[in-house]
PDB file of C-alpha atoms and ligand atoms in Angstrom:
ATOM      1  CA  MET A  97     123.054 101.074 144.620  1.00  0.00           C
ATOM      2  CA  THR A  98     123.741 103.011 141.958  1.00  0.00           C
ATOM      3  CA  ALA A  99     120.961 105.547 140.924  1.00  0.00           C
ATOM      4  CA  VAL A 100     120.842 107.261 137.410  1.00  0.00           C
ATOM      5  CA  GLU A 101     118.870 111.009 137.485  1.00  0.00           C
ATOM      6  CA  ILE A 102     116.501 110.647 134.805  1.00  0.00           C
ATOM      7  CA  ARG A 103     115.391 114.018 135.540  1.00  0.00           C
ATOM      8  CA  PRO A 104     116.158 116.318 138.797  1.00  0.00           C
ATOM      9  CA  GLY A 105     113.434 113.988 140.653  1.00  0.00           C
ATOM     10  CA  LEU A 106     113.207 111.435 138.570  1.00  0.00           C
ATOM     11  CA  HIS A 107     115.953 108.404 139.734  1.00  0.00           C
ATOM     12  CA  LEU A 108     116.325 105.093 138.410  1.00  0.00           C
ATOM     13  CA  TYR A 109     117.786 102.279 139.613  1.00  0.00           C
ATOM     14  CA  LYS A 110     118.174  99.008 137.802  1.00  0.00           C
ATOM     15  CA  THR A 111     118.251  95.898 139.108  1.00  0.00           C
ATOM     16  CA  ALA A 112     117.846  97.261 142.351  1.00  0.00           C
ATOM     17  CA  LEU A 113     116.748  93.488 143.008  1.00  0.00           C
ATOM     18  CA  ASP A 114     118.635  90.507 141.745  1.00  0.00           C
ATOM     19  CA  ARG A 115     116.835  87.245 140.890  1.00  0.00           C
ATOM     20  CA  ALA A 116     117.179  85.795 143.937  1.00  0.00           C
ATOM     21  CA  ALA A 117     115.283  88.909 145.697  1.00  0.00           C
ATOM     22  CA  GLN A 118     112.731  89.035 142.697  1.00  0.00           C
ATOM     23  CA  GLU A 119     112.351  85.548 143.981  1.00  0.00           C
ATOM     24  CA  THR A 120     111.348  86.155 147.338  1.00  0.00           C
ATOM     25  CA  LEU A 121     109.267  89.031 146.942  1.00  0.00           C
ATOM     26  CA  ARG A 122     107.395  87.200 144.044  1.00  0.00           C
ATOM     27  CA  GLU A 123     106.195  84.561 146.856  1.00  0.00           C
ATOM     28  CA  ASN A 124     105.912  86.994 148.673  1.00  0.00           C
ATOM     29  CA  ILE A 125     103.222  89.018 146.451  1.00  0.00           C
ATOM     30  CA  ARG A 126     101.617  84.790 145.521  1.00  0.00           C
ATOM     31  CA  GLU A 127     100.735  84.724 149.199  1.00  0.00           C
ATOM     32  CA  ILE A 128      99.412  88.293 149.522  1.00  0.00           C
ATOM     33  CA  LEU A 129      97.440  87.601 146.399  1.00  0.00           C
ATOM     34  CA  ARG A 130      95.449  84.486 148.456  1.00  0.00           C
ATOM     35  CA  GLU A 131      94.665  86.727 151.105  1.00  0.00           C
ATOM     36  CA  ALA A 132      94.104  89.977 148.880  1.00  0.00           C
ATOM     37  CA  PRO A 133      93.018  88.677 145.242  1.00  0.00           C
ATOM     38  CA  LEU A 134      93.430  90.299 142.051  1.00  0.00           C
ATOM     39  CA  PHE A 135      90.425  92.998 141.902  1.00  0.00           C
ATOM     40  CA  GLN A 136      88.794  94.102 138.208  1.00  0.00           C
ATOM     41  CA  PRO A 137      88.995  98.109 139.663  1.00  0.00           C
ATOM     42  CA  VAL A 138      86.911  99.812 136.528  1.00  0.00           C
ATOM     43  CA  MET A 139      86.608 103.640 135.538  1.00  0.00           C
ATOM     44  CA  PRO A 140      84.399 106.168 137.535  1.00  0.00           C
ATOM     45  CA  ARG A 141      81.579 106.896 136.167  1.00  0.00           C
ATOM     46  CA  THR A 142      82.051 105.240 132.676  1.00  0.00           C
ATOM     47  CA  GLY A 143      82.115 101.755 134.516  1.00  0.00           C
ATOM     48  CA  LYS A 144      84.704 100.808 131.752  1.00  0.00           C
ATOM     49  CA  ALA A 145      87.180  97.603 132.675  1.00  0.00           C
ATOM     50  CA  PHE A 146      91.138  98.675 133.312  1.00  0.00           C
ATOM     51  CA  SER A 147      93.045  96.111 131.254  1.00  0.00           C
ATOM     52  CA  VAL A 148      95.316  95.705 134.225  1.00  0.00           C
ATOM     53  CA  ARG A 149      93.699  93.940 137.150  1.00  0.00           C
ATOM     54  CA  MET A 150      94.803  95.438 140.891  1.00  0.00           C
ATOM     55  CA  SER A 151      95.172  94.266 145.144  1.00  0.00           C
ATOM     56  CA  ASN A 152      96.966  96.282 147.378  1.00  0.00           C
ATOM     57  CA  CYS A 153      98.773  96.044 150.743  1.00  0.00           C
ATOM     58  CA  GLY A 154      99.701  98.343 153.569  1.00  0.00           C
ATOM     59  CA  PRO A 155      97.373  99.614 155.534  1.00  0.00           C
ATOM     60  CA  LEU A 156      95.771 101.564 153.129  1.00  0.00           C
ATOM     61  CA  GLY A 157      95.400 100.385 149.221  1.00  0.00           C
ATOM     62  CA  TRP A 158      94.081 102.557 146.347  1.00  0.00           C
ATOM     63  CA  VAL A 159      90.783 101.137 144.113  1.00  0.00           C
ATOM     64  CA  SER A 160      88.960 102.538 141.624  1.00  0.00           C
ATOM     65  CA  ASP A 161      85.052 102.132 140.763  1.00  0.00           C
ATOM     66  CA  ARG A 162      82.078 103.955 139.771  1.00  0.00           C
ATOM     67  CA  ALA A 163      81.975 106.568 142.359  1.00  0.00           C
ATOM     68  CA  GLY A 164      85.843 107.223 141.984  1.00  0.00           C
ATOM     69  CA  TYR A 165      89.191 106.291 143.455  1.00  0.00           C
ATOM     70  CA  ARG A 166      90.477 106.121 146.657  1.00  0.00           C
ATOM     71  CA  TYR A 167      92.384 104.625 149.358  1.00  0.00           C
ATOM     72  CA  GLN A 168      90.529 102.417 151.885  1.00  0.00           C
ATOM     73  CA  PRO A 169      91.451  99.940 154.764  1.00  0.00           C
ATOM     74  CA  GLU A 170      89.820  96.905 153.346  1.00  0.00           C
ATOM     75  CA  HIS A 171      89.602  94.762 150.182  1.00  0.00           C
ATOM     76  CA  PRO A 172      86.486  95.849 147.740  1.00  0.00           C
ATOM     77  CA  VAL A 173      85.622  92.272 147.491  1.00  0.00           C
ATOM     78  CA  THR A 174      86.519  90.058 150.302  1.00  0.00           C
ATOM     79  CA  ALA A 175      85.964  92.963 152.554  1.00  0.00           C
ATOM     80  CA  LYS A 176      89.029  91.882 154.524  1.00  0.00           C
ATOM     81  CA  PRO A 177      92.125  94.542 155.792  1.00  0.00           C
ATOM     82  CA  TRP A 178      94.497  94.840 152.982  1.00  0.00           C
ATOM     83  CA  PRO A 179      97.751  92.221 154.375  1.00  0.00           C
ATOM     84  CA  PRO A 180     101.165  93.986 155.419  1.00  0.00           C
ATOM     85  CA  ILE A 181     103.611  95.258 153.637  1.00  0.00           C
ATOM     86  CA  PRO A 182     106.685  93.583 152.689  1.00  0.00           C
ATOM     87  CA  GLU A 183     109.736  93.550 154.622  1.00  0.00           C
ATOM     88  CA  THR A 184     111.930  93.652 151.463  1.00  0.00           C
ATOM     89  CA  LEU A 185     109.422  96.820 149.650  1.00  0.00           C
ATOM     90  CA  LEU A 186     109.523  98.118 153.328  1.00  0.00           C
ATOM     91  CA  ARG A 187     113.150  98.377 153.239  1.00  0.00           C
ATOM     92  CA  LEU A 188     113.757  99.781 149.759  1.00  0.00           C
ATOM     93  CA  TRP A 189     111.928 102.151 150.764  1.00  0.00           C
ATOM     94  CA  ARG A 190     113.221 102.676 154.032  1.00  0.00           C
ATOM     95  CA  ASP A 191     117.207 102.673 151.896  1.00  0.00           C
ATOM     96  CA  LEU A 192     116.096 104.773 149.094  1.00  0.00           C
ATOM     97  CA  ALA A 193     113.277 106.859 149.496  1.00  0.00           C
ATOM     98  CA  GLY A 194     114.910 110.272 151.662  1.00  0.00           C
ATOM     99  CA  TYR A 195     111.602 110.024 153.268  1.00  0.00           C
ATOM    100  CA  PRO A 196     111.070 109.336 157.454  1.00  0.00           C
ATOM    101  CA  HIS A 197     107.637 107.487 157.320  1.00  0.00           C
ATOM    102  CA  ASP A 198     107.061 104.272 156.006  1.00  0.00           C
ATOM    103  CA  PRO A 199     104.428 104.177 152.932  1.00  0.00           C
ATOM    104  CA  ASP A 200     100.858 103.253 153.741  1.00  0.00           C
ATOM    105  CA  ALA A 201     100.234 101.795 150.781  1.00  0.00           C
ATOM    106  CA  CYS A 202     101.606  99.257 148.407  1.00  0.00           C
ATOM    107  CA  LEU A 203      99.204  98.686 145.132  1.00  0.00           C
ATOM    108  CA  ILE A 204      99.777  95.692 143.088  1.00  0.00           C
ATOM    109  CA  ASN A 205      99.200  95.528 139.110  1.00  0.00           C
ATOM    110  CA  TYR A 206      99.308  92.478 137.498  1.00  0.00           C
ATOM    111  CA  TYR A 207      99.197  92.991 133.810  1.00  0.00           C
ATOM    112  CA  ASP A 208      98.832  90.693 131.023  1.00  0.00           C
ATOM    113  CA  PRO A 209     101.039  90.732 128.608  1.00  0.00           C
ATOM    114  CA  ALA A 210      97.796  92.825 126.505  1.00  0.00           C
ATOM    115  CA  ALA A 211      97.331  95.453 129.459  1.00  0.00           C
ATOM    116  CA  LYS A 212      98.251  98.964 129.890  1.00  0.00           C
ATOM    117  CA  MET A 213      97.787 101.580 131.723  1.00  0.00           C
ATOM    118  CA  GLY A 214      97.156 105.176 130.463  1.00  0.00           C
ATOM    119  CA  ALA A 215      98.687 108.608 131.073  1.00  0.00           C
ATOM    120  CA  HIS A 216      97.537 109.874 134.725  1.00  0.00           C
ATOM    121  CA  GLN A 217      98.623 111.200 137.540  1.00  0.00           C
ATOM    122  CA  ASP A 218      99.612 110.168 141.227  1.00  0.00           C
ATOM    123  CA  VAL A 219      97.320 112.740 142.882  1.00  0.00           C
ATOM    124  CA  ASP A 220      94.907 111.345 145.682  1.00  0.00           C
ATOM    125  CA  GLU A 221      97.633 111.261 147.746  1.00  0.00           C
ATOM    126  CA  GLN A 222      97.148 113.897 150.840  1.00  0.00           C
ATOM    127  CA  ASP A 223     100.599 114.065 150.944  1.00  0.00           C
ATOM    128  CA  PHE A 224     102.750 114.777 148.549  1.00  0.00           C
ATOM    129  CA  ASP A 225     105.899 115.830 149.975  1.00  0.00           C
ATOM    130  CA  ALA A 226     106.399 112.386 149.876  1.00  0.00           C
ATOM    131  CA  PRO A 227     107.800 110.259 146.251  1.00  0.00           C
ATOM    132  CA  ILE A 228     105.930 107.614 144.759  1.00  0.00           C
ATOM    133  CA  LEU A 229     108.105 104.052 144.814  1.00  0.00           C
ATOM    134  CA  SER A 230     107.606 101.683 142.597  1.00  0.00           C
ATOM    135  CA  VAL A 231     108.990  98.381 141.413  1.00  0.00           C
ATOM    136  CA  SER A 232     108.803  95.861 138.676  1.00  0.00           C
ATOM    137  CA  LEU A 233     109.042  92.655 138.430  1.00  0.00           C
ATOM    138  CA  GLY A 234     108.269  90.010 135.081  1.00  0.00           C
ATOM    139  CA  CYS A 235     108.420  91.102 132.027  1.00  0.00           C
ATOM    140  CA  ALA A 236     109.638  94.468 130.905  1.00  0.00           C
ATOM    141  CA  CYS A 237     107.003  97.404 129.548  1.00  0.00           C
ATOM    142  CA  ARG A 238     107.606 100.782 128.473  1.00  0.00           C
ATOM    143  CA  PHE A 239     106.930 103.398 130.232  1.00  0.00           C
ATOM    144  CA  ARG A 240     105.950 106.551 129.585  1.00  0.00           C
ATOM    145  CA  PHE A 241     106.560 109.695 131.205  1.00  0.00           C
ATOM    146  CA  GLY A 242     105.736 113.224 130.395  1.00  0.00           C
ATOM    147  CA  GLY A 243     105.456 116.872 132.758  1.00  0.00           C
ATOM    148  CA  GLU A 244     102.403 117.760 134.932  1.00  0.00           C
ATOM    149  CA  THR A 245      99.848 118.941 131.949  1.00  0.00           C
ATOM    150  CA  ARG A 246      98.558 116.000 129.956  1.00  0.00           C
ATOM    151  CA  GLY A 247      99.392 116.389 126.098  1.00  0.00           C
ATOM    152  CA  GLY A 248     103.365 117.449 126.533  1.00  0.00           C
ATOM    153  CA  SER A 249     106.369 115.928 125.233  1.00  0.00           C
ATOM    154  CA  THR A 250     107.130 112.880 126.767  1.00  0.00           C
ATOM    155  CA  GLN A 251     110.274 110.598 126.879  1.00  0.00           C
ATOM    156  CA  SER A 252     110.200 106.806 128.008  1.00  0.00           C
ATOM    157  CA  LEU A 253     112.441 104.308 128.949  1.00  0.00           C
ATOM    158  CA  VAL A 254     112.049 100.773 129.681  1.00  0.00           C
ATOM    159  CA  LEU A 255     111.005  99.448 132.873  1.00  0.00           C
ATOM    160  CA  GLU A 256     112.405  95.734 133.266  1.00  0.00           C
ATOM    161  CA  SER A 257     112.070  93.300 136.551  1.00  0.00           C
ATOM    162  CA  GLY A 258     114.277  94.397 139.403  1.00  0.00           C
ATOM    163  CA  ASP A 259     114.228  98.174 138.432  1.00  0.00           C
ATOM    164  CA  VAL A 260     112.863 100.618 141.095  1.00  0.00           C
ATOM    165  CA  LEU A 261     111.368 103.467 139.478  1.00  0.00           C
ATOM    166  CA  ILE A 262     111.310 106.514 142.247  1.00  0.00           C
ATOM    167  CA  PHE A 263     109.381 109.952 140.963  1.00  0.00           C
ATOM    168  CA  GLY A 264     109.742 113.133 144.148  1.00  0.00           C
ATOM    169  CA  GLY A 265     110.091 116.694 144.486  1.00  0.00           C
ATOM    170  CA  PRO A 266     109.413 118.425 140.999  1.00  0.00           C
ATOM    171  CA  ALA A 267     108.878 114.885 139.885  1.00  0.00           C
ATOM    172  CA  ARG A 268     105.626 113.710 141.952  1.00  0.00           C
ATOM    173  CA  LYS A 269     103.452 115.274 139.778  1.00  0.00           C
ATOM    174  CA  MET A 270     104.664 114.202 136.757  1.00  0.00           C
ATOM    175  CA  PHE A 271     101.787 112.905 134.723  1.00  0.00           C
ATOM    176  CA  HIS A 272     103.499 108.672 133.340  1.00  0.00           C
ATOM    177  CA  GLY A 273     101.181 105.667 132.155  1.00  0.00           C
ATOM    178  CA  VAL A 274     102.891 102.176 130.195  1.00  0.00           C
ATOM    179  CA  ASP A 275     103.253 101.825 127.360  1.00  0.00           C
ATOM    180  CA  ARG A 276     102.905  98.327 126.240  1.00  0.00           C
ATOM    181  CA  ILE A 277     104.725  95.347 127.809  1.00  0.00           C
ATOM    182  CA  LEU A 278     107.558  93.768 126.289  1.00  0.00           C
ATOM    183  CA  ALA A 279     106.776  89.668 125.785  1.00  0.00           C
ATOM    184  CA  LYS A 280     108.554  87.454 126.293  1.00  0.00           C
ATOM    185  CA  THR A 281     111.318  89.569 128.360  1.00  0.00           C
ATOM    186  CA  SER A 282     111.219  87.522 131.755  1.00  0.00           C
ATOM    187  CA  THR A 283     110.783  84.281 132.658  1.00  0.00           C
ATOM    188  CA  LEU A 284     110.245  84.789 136.577  1.00  0.00           C
ATOM    189  CA  LEU A 285     106.511  85.106 136.018  1.00  0.00           C
ATOM    190  CA  ASP A 286     104.224  82.098 135.085  1.00  0.00           C
ATOM    191  CA  PRO A 287     102.248  83.004 133.087  1.00  0.00           C
ATOM    192  CA  PRO A 288     104.423  85.141 131.187  1.00  0.00           C
ATOM    193  CA  GLY A 289     102.985  89.108 132.622  1.00  0.00           C
ATOM    194  CA  ARG A 290     104.365  91.973 134.640  1.00  0.00           C
ATOM    195  CA  ILE A 291     103.713  92.899 138.326  1.00  0.00           C
ATOM    196  CA  ASN A 292     104.274  96.435 139.666  1.00  0.00           C
ATOM    197  CA  LEU A 293     104.147  97.746 143.062  1.00  0.00           C
ATOM    198  CA  THR A 294     103.907 101.249 143.668  1.00  0.00           C
ATOM    199  CA  LEU A 295     104.690 102.939 147.882  1.00  0.00           C
ATOM    200  CA  ARG A 296     102.740 105.326 148.052  1.00  0.00           C
ATOM    201  CA  ARG A 297     102.143 107.353 151.320  1.00  0.00           C
ATOM    202  CA  ALA A 298      98.130 108.655 151.008  1.00  0.00           C
ATOM    203  CA  ARG A 299      97.923 109.593 154.683  1.00  0.00           C
TER     204      ARG A 299
HETATM  205  O1  LIG B 967     102.713  99.896 135.946  1.00  0.00           O
HETATM  206  C1  LIG B 967     103.462 101.417 136.108  1.00  0.00           C
HETATM  207  O2  LIG B 967     104.577 100.660 136.584  1.00  0.00           O
HETATM  208  C2  LIG B 967     102.732 102.119 136.456  1.00  0.00           C
HETATM  209  C3  LIG B 967     102.099 101.987 137.499  1.00  0.00           C
HETATM  210  C4  LIG B 967     101.378 102.929 138.248  1.00  0.00           C
HETATM  211  O3  LIG B 967     101.120 104.315 137.538  1.00  0.00           O
HETATM  212  C5  LIG B 967     100.619 103.833 139.027  1.00  0.00           C
HETATM  213  O4  LIG B 967      99.345 102.049 139.416  1.00  0.00           O
HETATM  214  O5  LIG B 967      99.648 103.579 139.183  1.00  0.00           O
HETATM  215 MN1  LIG B 968     101.045 105.577 138.773  1.00  0.00          MN
END
């Protein structure tokens, strides 16, 4: 697979998953969401709802509620353990992450066409040696990224269905977010929307 190095530590693998692999993964996620339904995260303290809905798979799942951001082994609504991470995703991580241990958390973000995600850093993990591996499915989005401080200069790129973005090393703590979903850019999901799968090593 060929990567474009966008900046040191930030690698984009265009169409790392072909259409057939995207469809398989879509079905895997559909099954996971039957067991671990999307929930509505809210901001710590203010309780303001995110515009994305979330679920997780793997030993640990990332959640956000009034009490704060954290990883936990059970779904916040059903209280059941998260389903396992699909084999396709583990294989991608083993092939591309360049890290000797499997991920222990996979966040599932569901964006309806109006959803977005504000600039943030992924810093709730204990180990910053492991990279973040993110898979896009469905409608494309405009992904924005900058440096390690908020408010500095930023760049953006379009993430399309099947793309894999990895940020590690000097890019591990970059600010990033999703400006908007680009409507009508994919037929993978019905109703149209975007799924992002973010594999991490939380502990
Ligand atoms: O949806 C994306 O591409 C980014 C998601 C993200 O940054 C996160 O959930 O921490
Ligand atoms: Mn993030």
